[in-house]
Amino acid sequence: MATTAVRAEQRALTMGRSQWLGIAFLMAGLLTFILFGRGLEAGLRTKFGLNPGFGSQAISIPDLILPTQSTIYTLVVIMLLLGVLQLVRGFRFGDALLGVVAFCFVFAFLTWAARGKSFSLVGMLSSSLVRATPIALAALCGVMCERSGVVNIAIEGIMLMSAQAAVVVATVTKNLYMGLAAAILTGAIVSAFHAVMAVSFKVNQIISATAINIFATGATSFISARFLEKNVNLLNNSGTFRVIPIPILSKIPLLGPIFFENGLIVYLMLLIVVFIHILLFYTPWGLRVRAVGEHPRAADTLGINVYLVRYVSVILGGVIAGIGGAYFTIGSVGRFDEIMTAGKGFIGLAAMIFGKWTPFGAFASSILFGFADSLQIKLQILRVPIPSEFLLMAPYIVTMIVLTGVVGRAIPPAADGEPYEK
Amino acid sequence: MNEEKVGAESTPAQAQEKQVVTEARRRRRFLIPSAWQTLLLPILAVFTGLLIGAIVIVITDATVVATYRNFFRAPGTALAATWRCIATAYGALLYGSLGSPREIYEGLKIYQSTGDNALFLRAIWPITESLVAATPYIFGGVAVALGFRCGLFNIGAEGQIGIGALAAAWVGYSITNLPALIHLPLAILAGALGGAIWAAIPGYLKAKTGAHEVVNTIMMNWISFRLSDWLLNGPMKAPGYRPVTPNIEPTAALPRLFPPPIRFNAGFFLALIVAGLVYWFLFKTTLGFEIRTVGANPDAARYAGMSIARNIILAMLLSGALAGLAGTSQVLGVDHWVGQGFTAGYGFDSIAIALLGKSHPWGVVLAALLFGTLRSGATRMQSLAGIPIDIISIIQGLVIVFIAAPAIIRWLYRIRVERAEEVVLARGWGK
C-alpha cells in the first residue's frame, strides 16, 4: 500500500509539470482564438515584409502575404493539438514545445495586429538584434563574472560610466575608435574596483555593486551637468559607428539584413558570444574559471590561483560591459543623456539567468528582450489597441515567470556570490 | 591538561594567565566606549565621503584649476581659491540644510516681541525641509533594513514606494466626504498595503520557488514604472494635459505643523513611531527573532523548526509595507499628488541608508536624517554655488563603499577595531 502511494506521489510529481504545460498550451490556443480569431472579417490579408528598406544590399524576395483568418485558425489548431498531445502523452521535455507554442502565439498576434496592413518582419527582427546588443553584452559580462563566482550587479553603473567616457573621448579626439577604447578602459577599471572590493576586501558583492551603481549615476550626472550640457559640441557630439555591410553575406535574403548589415558594436557582440563560449568551455583557462566558480577550495587545492582567476574574469567582464556602454552613445545616438542605460544592465542579468549562465543562452534571451522591445515600438505604429505600457511590461513579466522555474530550473554556479577565504 | 591545572594553583603559568585576563580587562576599559566605537566607522566613512566630494568639487571647478597653473609662483592664491571653493560649496550645503542659528534666534525674538512670524518661518525653513526629506528615507531605510535582517535584498523599494504612493493617492482623491479621522488612516493603510502586495509577489516567489528576490524586485520596479505611466496617463489622470493624479482631499492629508511655506508635517513623527515599532518587532518579539534567525543562519532556523518560507514572505511583506509608507508619507504629507518619475531614486537611496544605519532602526533614523539634510542642503548648494545636486549621489556611493569595506577606513585612519558586528546582508543568487 505504502509503496503504491509513494509511487503514485512520485508519478504525480513527475507528471505535474508536464500536465501543467499541456493545460497551458490549451489555454494559449483558446486565448489566441478568443483574442485574435473571433470577429475577423473574412478576406483580410496580412502582408509580412521580408525585405529591408532602401539602401540594403540584400537580394529582394517576394513578401509573405497570408490570409489573416485562416492563418490564425491554423495556428490555434496547432496549439490545441500540441496541448492535447502534451496532456495525453506527457512529453518529458516540454521546453521545445513551449517554444513552438510561444512562437505560434506571437505569430498569431502579429498576424492579427497587422491585418489588412503590411508589417516589416525583417525590419523588426533586425531592430531586435540591435536592441538586444547592450542587453547581450551586459549578460555576457554577467556570465563571465558569475562563472568565476562573483556576482556583478554593477553592470548598469559600469555601462553608464563607459557610455559617457566613450562619447567624451570620441568627441574630443574626433575618433570613434578612441571612444570605444576609452569605454573599454573605463569598464575594466570600474570592474576592477568591484573585483578589489569583492575578492580582496571580501565585501558583500551586491553591496559593493550597489555602491558602484549609485556612484555611477551620481558621477555621470554630475559630469553631465557640470561640463557636457554647456559644451555639447566640444564634448558630447561624437557621431556614431556607421553600418558596415559584410560583403557577400549581406546579400543573403532574410538573414543578410538581420545579421550582416550592422554597426561595429553589434558585430563585436556576436563575436564575443562565440569567444566567451569557446573560452569557457574549450580552454584550460575556462575550465579554471568554472572550477573557481563551483568550488574554489578544490580549485585552490589543485594549485589554481582563485584570486587571480576571479580578478581576470571580472575585469574581462568589465571590458565587455564597457563595449555595451559604448553602444548607448557612440553605437546608437552619438550623445550622452543622464541615466540613459535605463535598466538594460539589470535586464542583462535577467537574460543571463534566463540563459542559464551560458553565453549562447544569454544571447538568445537577450534577443527575446530585444524582440519585445522592438515589437512594442512597431505595434505603436500599427495602432494596436493595447496600451504600450503593457507591452513594455511584458519582458519583465516573462523574466519573472522564467525565474520561477517554468522553463526548467536555472542553477547558478555553486560558489556564486561567496567571497573566497583562503 | 587537567592535571596541570589542578596542581598549578600558584605556578607561573597560572599567574601569567591571570595577568593576561586582567590586562585584557583593563585594556577593554580604556578602549573607546562601545557606543562611540560603533559610531566611529560610519562617522569616518561619511567624513571621508565628504572629503572626496570636496576634492571632486575643486578639481571640476575651472577657475580653481586655473589658479593651479602658476601654483609655484603663487601657491597662496591657489590654496585660497581652493579653500574659498570648498567653503562656498559646503557653506551653502550647511546653510541650506540647517539654516543659521542666529537667524532662527532673531526670528524667534521678533516673533515674541511683535507676533510677526515671517522671519522665524524663513529661518527654520531649511531645517524643516531637511526633516521633510528625511521622512521617506526613514521609512525606506527601515524597509530595506528589515529585509536585510532576514537575509533578503529588497532592491524593489523603488517600485514599492511608487505603488504605495499611487494607492494612497487613489484613496486620497477618490473618496470624498469622509471625516479625516477615517480618511487619513485609510489612505495610509492603502499605501502600506500597495507596497506590501508589490513586495509580497517576489517574496512569495522566493519562498516557494527560490527565484532570487534581487532580479524579481528589479523586474517589479520596471513593471511598476510602466504601470504608473499607464495609470497617470489613463485611469488616474487628473483633468488637464499633465500626467498627474488629482490632488488628494484635505481630509486625507497629513496635518502640517506650520503655516503654508513650510511643508513639515506629521509624517516625520509617524516615521519615528514606525521605526520604533520595527525596533520593538525585530528585537522584542518572537516573530522578529525568527526573522533575524532566518537571516543569520537559515540552516539553524530550519533545524529549530522555524518555517523559512513563512518568514521570508512575512519579512518581504513588512518590508514592502514600510516602503509603501515612504511613498505614502511623501504624497499625503508633502506633494498631495503623484506625477511621473515620482520615485526618482528613493529606493536606491534607501539601500544606502539601511547600510549606513547597519540595518538597525535607530541607525537608520540617524542615517536618514543625515541624508535628508544632505539632500535638502544640496538643493541650496546647487542654486547658490552652482554645484550639481548629483554630488550627493557620488558621496553616497563612496559612503556605502567605506561602510561595506571598513578595512579601507581602518587603513586610512590607522584604527584597530577589535569588535565588529556582522549582519548578514545578502547572499548570492541561489541560497
PDB file of C-alpha atoms in Angstrom, chain A residues 168-379:
ATOM      1  CA  VAL A 168      33.545  62.395 -24.435  1.00  0.00           C
ATOM      2  CA  VAL A 169      36.747  60.819 -25.706  1.00  0.00           C
ATOM      3  CA  ALA A 170      35.284  60.228 -29.149  1.00  0.00           C
ATOM      4  CA  THR A 171      34.170  63.844 -29.412  1.00  0.00           C
ATOM      5  CA  VAL A 172      37.424  65.300 -28.146  1.00  0.00           C
ATOM      6  CA  THR A 173      39.669  63.130 -30.308  1.00  0.00           C
ATOM      7  CA  LYS A 174      37.166  63.062 -33.170  1.00  0.00           C
ATOM      8  CA  ASN A 175      37.816  59.346 -33.381  1.00  0.00           C
ATOM      9  CA  LEU A 176      35.136  56.802 -32.565  1.00  0.00           C
ATOM     10  CA  TYR A 177      37.663  54.027 -32.054  1.00  0.00           C
ATOM     11  CA  MET A 178      39.394  56.060 -29.361  1.00  0.00           C
ATOM     12  CA  GLY A 179      35.972  56.420 -27.772  1.00  0.00           C
ATOM     13  CA  LEU A 180      35.479  52.672 -27.845  1.00  0.00           C
ATOM     14  CA  ALA A 181      38.904  52.191 -26.310  1.00  0.00           C
ATOM     15  CA  ALA A 182      38.033  54.673 -23.564  1.00  0.00           C
ATOM     16  CA  ALA A 183      34.788  52.821 -22.873  1.00  0.00           C
ATOM     17  CA  ILE A 184      36.639  49.526 -22.605  1.00  0.00           C
ATOM     18  CA  LEU A 185      39.233  51.042 -20.307  1.00  0.00           C
ATOM     19  CA  THR A 186      36.573  52.615 -18.107  1.00  0.00           C
ATOM     20  CA  GLY A 187      34.672  49.345 -17.942  1.00  0.00           C
ATOM     21  CA  ALA A 188      37.818  47.488 -16.976  1.00  0.00           C
ATOM     22  CA  ILE A 189      38.769  49.993 -14.272  1.00  0.00           C
ATOM     23  CA  VAL A 190      35.345  50.175 -12.655  1.00  0.00           C
ATOM     24  CA  SER A 191      35.006  46.418 -12.803  1.00  0.00           C
ATOM     25  CA  ALA A 192      38.470  46.024 -11.333  1.00  0.00           C
ATOM     26  CA  PHE A 193      37.319  48.170  -8.442  1.00  0.00           C
ATOM     27  CA  HIS A 194      34.415  45.776  -7.922  1.00  0.00           C
ATOM     28  CA  ALA A 195      36.915  42.931  -8.001  1.00  0.00           C
ATOM     29  CA  VAL A 196      39.103  44.594  -5.375  1.00  0.00           C
ATOM     30  CA  MET A 197      36.086  45.069  -3.137  1.00  0.00           C
ATOM     31  CA  ALA A 198      34.576  41.645  -3.714  1.00  0.00           C
ATOM     32  CA  VAL A 199      37.682  39.468  -3.948  1.00  0.00           C
ATOM     33  CA  SER A 200      40.309  41.158  -1.803  1.00  0.00           C
ATOM     34  CA  PHE A 201      38.238  43.062   0.730  1.00  0.00           C
ATOM     35  CA  LYS A 202      35.545  40.339   0.727  1.00  0.00           C
ATOM     36  CA  VAL A 203      32.824  42.940   0.773  1.00  0.00           C
ATOM     37  CA  ASN A 204      29.340  41.653   0.135  1.00  0.00           C
ATOM     38  CA  GLN A 205      29.239  41.669  -3.642  1.00  0.00           C
ATOM     39  CA  ILE A 206      25.744  43.008  -4.031  1.00  0.00           C
ATOM     40  CA  ILE A 207      26.534  45.916  -1.746  1.00  0.00           C
ATOM     41  CA  SER A 208      29.758  46.766  -3.499  1.00  0.00           C
ATOM     42  CA  ALA A 209      27.902  46.703  -6.790  1.00  0.00           C
ATOM     43  CA  THR A 210      25.042  48.822  -5.454  1.00  0.00           C
ATOM     44  CA  ALA A 211      27.594  51.385  -4.324  1.00  0.00           C
ATOM     45  CA  ILE A 212      29.099  51.394  -7.814  1.00  0.00           C
ATOM     46  CA  ASN A 213      25.670  51.868  -9.341  1.00  0.00           C
ATOM     47  CA  ILE A 214      24.796  54.797  -7.092  1.00  0.00           C
ATOM     48  CA  PHE A 215      28.219  56.321  -7.602  1.00  0.00           C
ATOM     49  CA  ALA A 216      27.990  55.904 -11.371  1.00  0.00           C
ATOM     50  CA  THR A 217      24.580  57.540 -11.534  1.00  0.00           C
ATOM     51  CA  GLY A 218      25.847  60.456  -9.475  1.00  0.00           C
ATOM     52  CA  ALA A 219      29.201  60.828 -11.205  1.00  0.00           C
ATOM     53  CA  THR A 220      27.844  60.704 -14.755  1.00  0.00           C
ATOM     54  CA  SER A 221      25.003  63.104 -13.962  1.00  0.00           C
ATOM     55  CA  PHE A 222      27.440  65.409 -12.187  1.00  0.00           C
ATOM     56  CA  ILE A 223      29.866  65.480 -15.100  1.00  0.00           C
ATOM     57  CA  SER A 224      26.949  65.861 -17.455  1.00  0.00           C
ATOM     58  CA  ALA A 225      25.554  68.846 -15.584  1.00  0.00           C
ATOM     59  CA  ARG A 226      28.914  70.461 -14.985  1.00  0.00           C
ATOM     60  CA  PHE A 227      30.582  70.017 -18.368  1.00  0.00           C
ATOM     61  CA  LEU A 228      28.595  68.300 -21.085  1.00  0.00           C
ATOM     62  CA  GLU A 229      25.492  70.471 -21.054  1.00  0.00           C
ATOM     63  CA  LYS A 230      27.476  73.652 -21.557  1.00  0.00           C
ATOM     64  CA  ASN A 231      29.819  72.369 -24.250  1.00  0.00           C
ATOM     65  CA  VAL A 232      27.711  69.981 -26.266  1.00  0.00           C
ATOM     66  CA  ASN A 233      29.653  70.367 -29.482  1.00  0.00           C
ATOM     67  CA  LEU A 234      33.043  70.180 -27.810  1.00  0.00           C
ATOM     68  CA  LEU A 235      32.342  67.220 -25.528  1.00  0.00           C
ATOM     69  CA  ASN A 236      29.081  65.494 -26.291  1.00  0.00           C
ATOM     70  CA  ASN A 237      28.593  65.169 -30.006  1.00  0.00           C
ATOM     71  CA  SER A 238      30.536  62.252 -31.363  1.00  0.00           C
ATOM     72  CA  GLY A 239      28.543  60.769 -34.207  1.00  0.00           C
ATOM     73  CA  THR A 240      28.040  57.019 -34.370  1.00  0.00           C
ATOM     74  CA  PHE A 241      29.606  53.997 -35.964  1.00  0.00           C
ATOM     75  CA  ARG A 242      28.358  53.576 -39.481  1.00  0.00           C
ATOM     76  CA  VAL A 243      26.573  50.476 -40.684  1.00  0.00           C
ATOM     77  CA  ILE A 244      29.089  48.162 -42.308  1.00  0.00           C
ATOM     78  CA  PRO A 245      27.536  45.592 -44.643  1.00  0.00           C
ATOM     79  CA  ILE A 246      29.657  42.477 -44.743  1.00  0.00           C
ATOM     80  CA  PRO A 247      30.463  41.851 -48.411  1.00  0.00           C
ATOM     81  CA  ILE A 248      28.812  38.708 -49.708  1.00  0.00           C
ATOM     82  CA  LEU A 249      26.906  37.655 -46.613  1.00  0.00           C
ATOM     83  CA  SER A 250      24.757  40.769 -46.507  1.00  0.00           C
ATOM     84  CA  LYS A 251      23.236  39.770 -49.839  1.00  0.00           C
ATOM     85  CA  ILE A 252      21.526  36.722 -48.347  1.00  0.00           C
ATOM     86  CA  PRO A 253      17.812  37.376 -48.183  1.00  0.00           C
ATOM     87  CA  LEU A 254      16.253  37.417 -44.685  1.00  0.00           C
ATOM     88  CA  LEU A 255      19.446  36.645 -42.756  1.00  0.00           C
ATOM     89  CA  GLY A 256      21.652  39.181 -44.530  1.00  0.00           C
ATOM     90  CA  PRO A 257      19.874  42.336 -43.437  1.00  0.00           C
ATOM     91  CA  ILE A 258      19.387  40.993 -39.925  1.00  0.00           C
ATOM     92  CA  PHE A 259      22.883  39.793 -39.134  1.00  0.00           C
ATOM     93  CA  PHE A 260      25.270  41.245 -41.685  1.00  0.00           C
ATOM     94  CA  GLU A 261      24.239  44.868 -42.018  1.00  0.00           C
ATOM     95  CA  ASN A 262      25.058  46.337 -38.647  1.00  0.00           C
ATOM     96  CA  GLY A 263      27.326  48.693 -36.790  1.00  0.00           C
ATOM     97  CA  LEU A 264      30.652  47.632 -35.325  1.00  0.00           C
ATOM     98  CA  ILE A 265      29.340  47.037 -31.814  1.00  0.00           C
ATOM     99  CA  VAL A 266      26.690  44.553 -32.940  1.00  0.00           C
ATOM    100  CA  TYR A 267      29.372  42.538 -34.723  1.00  0.00           C
ATOM    101  CA  LEU A 268      31.599  42.762 -31.680  1.00  0.00           C
ATOM    102  CA  MET A 269      28.762  41.421 -29.566  1.00  0.00           C
ATOM    103  CA  LEU A 270      28.233  38.461 -31.899  1.00  0.00           C
ATOM    104  CA  LEU A 271      31.949  37.710 -31.843  1.00  0.00           C
ATOM    105  CA  ILE A 272      32.114  37.968 -28.071  1.00  0.00           C
ATOM    106  CA  VAL A 273      29.296  35.428 -27.692  1.00  0.00           C
ATOM    107  CA  VAL A 274      31.332  32.894 -29.626  1.00  0.00           C
ATOM    108  CA  PHE A 275      34.567  33.954 -27.973  1.00  0.00           C
ATOM    109  CA  ILE A 276      33.220  33.560 -24.437  1.00  0.00           C
ATOM    110  CA  HIS A 277      31.679  30.210 -25.307  1.00  0.00           C
ATOM    111  CA  ILE A 278      34.977  28.873 -26.602  1.00  0.00           C
ATOM    112  CA  LEU A 279      36.909  30.476 -23.762  1.00  0.00           C
ATOM    113  CA  LEU A 280      34.704  28.993 -21.073  1.00  0.00           C
ATOM    114  CA  PHE A 281      34.143  25.524 -22.445  1.00  0.00           C
ATOM    115  CA  TYR A 282      37.104  24.690 -24.651  1.00  0.00           C
ATOM    116  CA  THR A 283      40.173  26.171 -22.990  1.00  0.00           C
ATOM    117  CA  PRO A 284      42.088  25.279 -19.831  1.00  0.00           C
ATOM    118  CA  TRP A 285      41.536  28.829 -18.628  1.00  0.00           C
ATOM    119  CA  GLY A 286      37.778  28.399 -18.953  1.00  0.00           C
ATOM    120  CA  LEU A 287      37.932  25.174 -17.008  1.00  0.00           C
ATOM    121  CA  ARG A 288      39.746  27.043 -14.251  1.00  0.00           C
ATOM    122  CA  VAL A 289      37.171  29.811 -14.262  1.00  0.00           C
ATOM    123  CA  ARG A 290      34.329  27.325 -13.930  1.00  0.00           C
ATOM    124  CA  ALA A 291      36.147  25.374 -11.243  1.00  0.00           C
ATOM    125  CA  VAL A 292      36.689  28.553  -9.242  1.00  0.00           C
ATOM    126  CA  GLY A 293      33.018  29.407  -9.599  1.00  0.00           C
ATOM    127  CA  GLU A 294      31.860  25.996  -8.498  1.00  0.00           C
ATOM    128  CA  HIS A 295      34.296  25.023  -5.801  1.00  0.00           C
ATOM    129  CA  PRO A 296      37.066  27.489  -5.109  1.00  0.00           C
ATOM    130  CA  ARG A 297      38.602  25.400  -2.351  1.00  0.00           C
ATOM    131  CA  ALA A 298      39.019  22.402  -4.599  1.00  0.00           C
ATOM    132  CA  ALA A 299      40.422  24.634  -7.305  1.00  0.00           C
ATOM    133  CA  ASP A 300      42.854  26.133  -4.830  1.00  0.00           C
ATOM    134  CA  THR A 301      43.968  22.683  -3.748  1.00  0.00           C
ATOM    135  CA  LEU A 302      44.795  21.909  -7.354  1.00  0.00           C
ATOM    136  CA  GLY A 303      47.038  24.932  -7.480  1.00  0.00           C
ATOM    137  CA  ILE A 304      44.726  27.368  -9.227  1.00  0.00           C
ATOM    138  CA  ASN A 305      45.111  30.928  -8.046  1.00  0.00           C
ATOM    139  CA  VAL A 306      41.494  31.655  -7.124  1.00  0.00           C
ATOM    140  CA  TYR A 307      42.006  35.371  -6.635  1.00  0.00           C
ATOM    141  CA  LEU A 308      43.826  35.792  -9.935  1.00  0.00           C
ATOM    142  CA  VAL A 309      41.161  33.900 -11.863  1.00  0.00           C
ATOM    143  CA  ARG A 310      38.426  35.988 -10.291  1.00  0.00           C
ATOM    144  CA  TYR A 311      40.239  39.248 -10.948  1.00  0.00           C
ATOM    145  CA  VAL A 312      40.835  38.409 -14.593  1.00  0.00           C
ATOM    146  CA  SER A 313      37.252  37.222 -15.111  1.00  0.00           C
ATOM    147  CA  VAL A 314      35.702  40.271 -13.509  1.00  0.00           C
ATOM    148  CA  ILE A 315      37.956  42.660 -15.422  1.00  0.00           C
ATOM    149  CA  LEU A 316      37.234  40.843 -18.673  1.00  0.00           C
ATOM    150  CA  GLY A 317      33.555  41.156 -17.811  1.00  0.00           C
ATOM    151  CA  GLY A 318      34.143  44.875 -17.315  1.00  0.00           C
ATOM    152  CA  VAL A 319      35.682  45.093 -20.776  1.00  0.00           C
ATOM    153  CA  ILE A 320      32.559  43.511 -22.259  1.00  0.00           C
ATOM    154  CA  ALA A 321      30.256  45.776 -20.247  1.00  0.00           C
ATOM    155  CA  GLY A 322      32.361  48.724 -21.406  1.00  0.00           C
ATOM    156  CA  ILE A 323      31.624  47.820 -25.024  1.00  0.00           C
ATOM    157  CA  GLY A 324      27.975  47.562 -24.005  1.00  0.00           C
ATOM    158  CA  GLY A 325      28.208  51.061 -22.564  1.00  0.00           C
ATOM    159  CA  ALA A 326      29.766  52.370 -25.765  1.00  0.00           C
ATOM    160  CA  TYR A 327      26.719  51.081 -27.641  1.00  0.00           C
ATOM    161  CA  PHE A 328      24.465  53.603 -25.894  1.00  0.00           C
ATOM    162  CA  THR A 329      26.422  56.634 -27.048  1.00  0.00           C
ATOM    163  CA  ILE A 330      28.783  56.080 -29.965  1.00  0.00           C
ATOM    164  CA  GLY A 331      26.878  52.987 -31.071  1.00  0.00           C
ATOM    165  CA  SER A 332      23.408  54.450 -31.375  1.00  0.00           C
ATOM    166  CA  VAL A 333      22.697  58.134 -30.693  1.00  0.00           C
ATOM    167  CA  GLY A 334      26.055  59.885 -30.557  1.00  0.00           C
ATOM    168  CA  ARG A 335      25.486  61.789 -27.334  1.00  0.00           C
ATOM    169  CA  PHE A 336      25.153  61.144 -23.622  1.00  0.00           C
ATOM    170  CA  ASP A 337      21.922  61.621 -21.698  1.00  0.00           C
ATOM    171  CA  GLU A 338      21.523  61.169 -17.977  1.00  0.00           C
ATOM    172  CA  ILE A 339      20.710  57.610 -16.881  1.00  0.00           C
ATOM    173  CA  MET A 340      20.440  56.527 -20.495  1.00  0.00           C
ATOM    174  CA  THR A 341      21.102  52.872 -19.731  1.00  0.00           C
ATOM    175  CA  ALA A 342      17.582  52.689 -18.255  1.00  0.00           C
ATOM    176  CA  GLY A 343      17.945  49.351 -16.549  1.00  0.00           C
ATOM    177  CA  LYS A 344      19.428  47.483 -19.502  1.00  0.00           C
ATOM    178  CA  GLY A 345      22.196  46.216 -17.243  1.00  0.00           C
ATOM    179  CA  PHE A 346      19.666  44.635 -14.916  1.00  0.00           C
ATOM    180  CA  ILE A 347      17.723  43.153 -17.798  1.00  0.00           C
ATOM    181  CA  GLY A 348      21.029  41.737 -18.979  1.00  0.00           C
ATOM    182  CA  LEU A 349      21.346  39.977 -15.632  1.00  0.00           C
ATOM    183  CA  ALA A 350      17.891  38.525 -16.058  1.00  0.00           C
ATOM    184  CA  ALA A 351      18.902  37.394 -19.536  1.00  0.00           C
ATOM    185  CA  MET A 352      21.959  35.743 -18.037  1.00  0.00           C
ATOM    186  CA  ILE A 353      19.868  33.785 -15.537  1.00  0.00           C
ATOM    187  CA  PHE A 354      17.291  33.040 -18.229  1.00  0.00           C
ATOM    188  CA  GLY A 355      20.125  31.718 -20.377  1.00  0.00           C
ATOM    189  CA  LYS A 356      21.336  29.544 -17.501  1.00  0.00           C
ATOM    190  CA  TRP A 357      24.745  31.190 -17.274  1.00  0.00           C
ATOM    191  CA  THR A 358      25.781  30.144 -20.783  1.00  0.00           C
ATOM    192  CA  PRO A 359      26.903  32.594 -23.486  1.00  0.00           C
ATOM    193  CA  PHE A 360      24.523  31.314 -26.148  1.00  0.00           C
ATOM    194  CA  GLY A 361      21.642  31.067 -23.712  1.00  0.00           C
ATOM    195  CA  ALA A 362      22.280  34.600 -22.553  1.00  0.00           C
ATOM    196  CA  PHE A 363      22.442  35.768 -26.157  1.00  0.00           C
ATOM    197  CA  ALA A 364      19.185  34.041 -27.069  1.00  0.00           C
ATOM    198  CA  SER A 365      17.349  35.505 -24.094  1.00  0.00           C
ATOM    199  CA  SER A 366      18.727  38.940 -24.900  1.00  0.00           C
ATOM    200  CA  ILE A 367      17.263  38.569 -28.388  1.00  0.00           C
ATOM    201  CA  LEU A 368      13.927  37.799 -26.755  1.00  0.00           C
ATOM    202  CA  PHE A 369      14.100  41.027 -24.757  1.00  0.00           C
ATOM    203  CA  GLY A 370      15.219  42.929 -27.822  1.00  0.00           C
ATOM    204  CA  PHE A 371      12.326  41.425 -29.747  1.00  0.00           C
ATOM    205  CA  ALA A 372       9.822  42.516 -27.105  1.00  0.00           C
ATOM    206  CA  ASP A 373      11.344  45.975 -27.158  1.00  0.00           C
ATOM    207  CA  SER A 374      11.140  46.444 -30.911  1.00  0.00           C
ATOM    208  CA  LEU A 375       7.729  44.734 -31.094  1.00  0.00           C
ATOM    209  CA  GLN A 376       6.380  47.331 -28.723  1.00  0.00           C
ATOM    210  CA  ILE A 377       7.534  50.161 -30.985  1.00  0.00           C
ATOM    211  CA  LYS A 378       6.232  48.510 -34.145  1.00  0.00           C
ATOM    212  CA  LEU A 379       2.853  47.916 -32.551  1.00  0.00           C
TER     213      LEU A 379
END
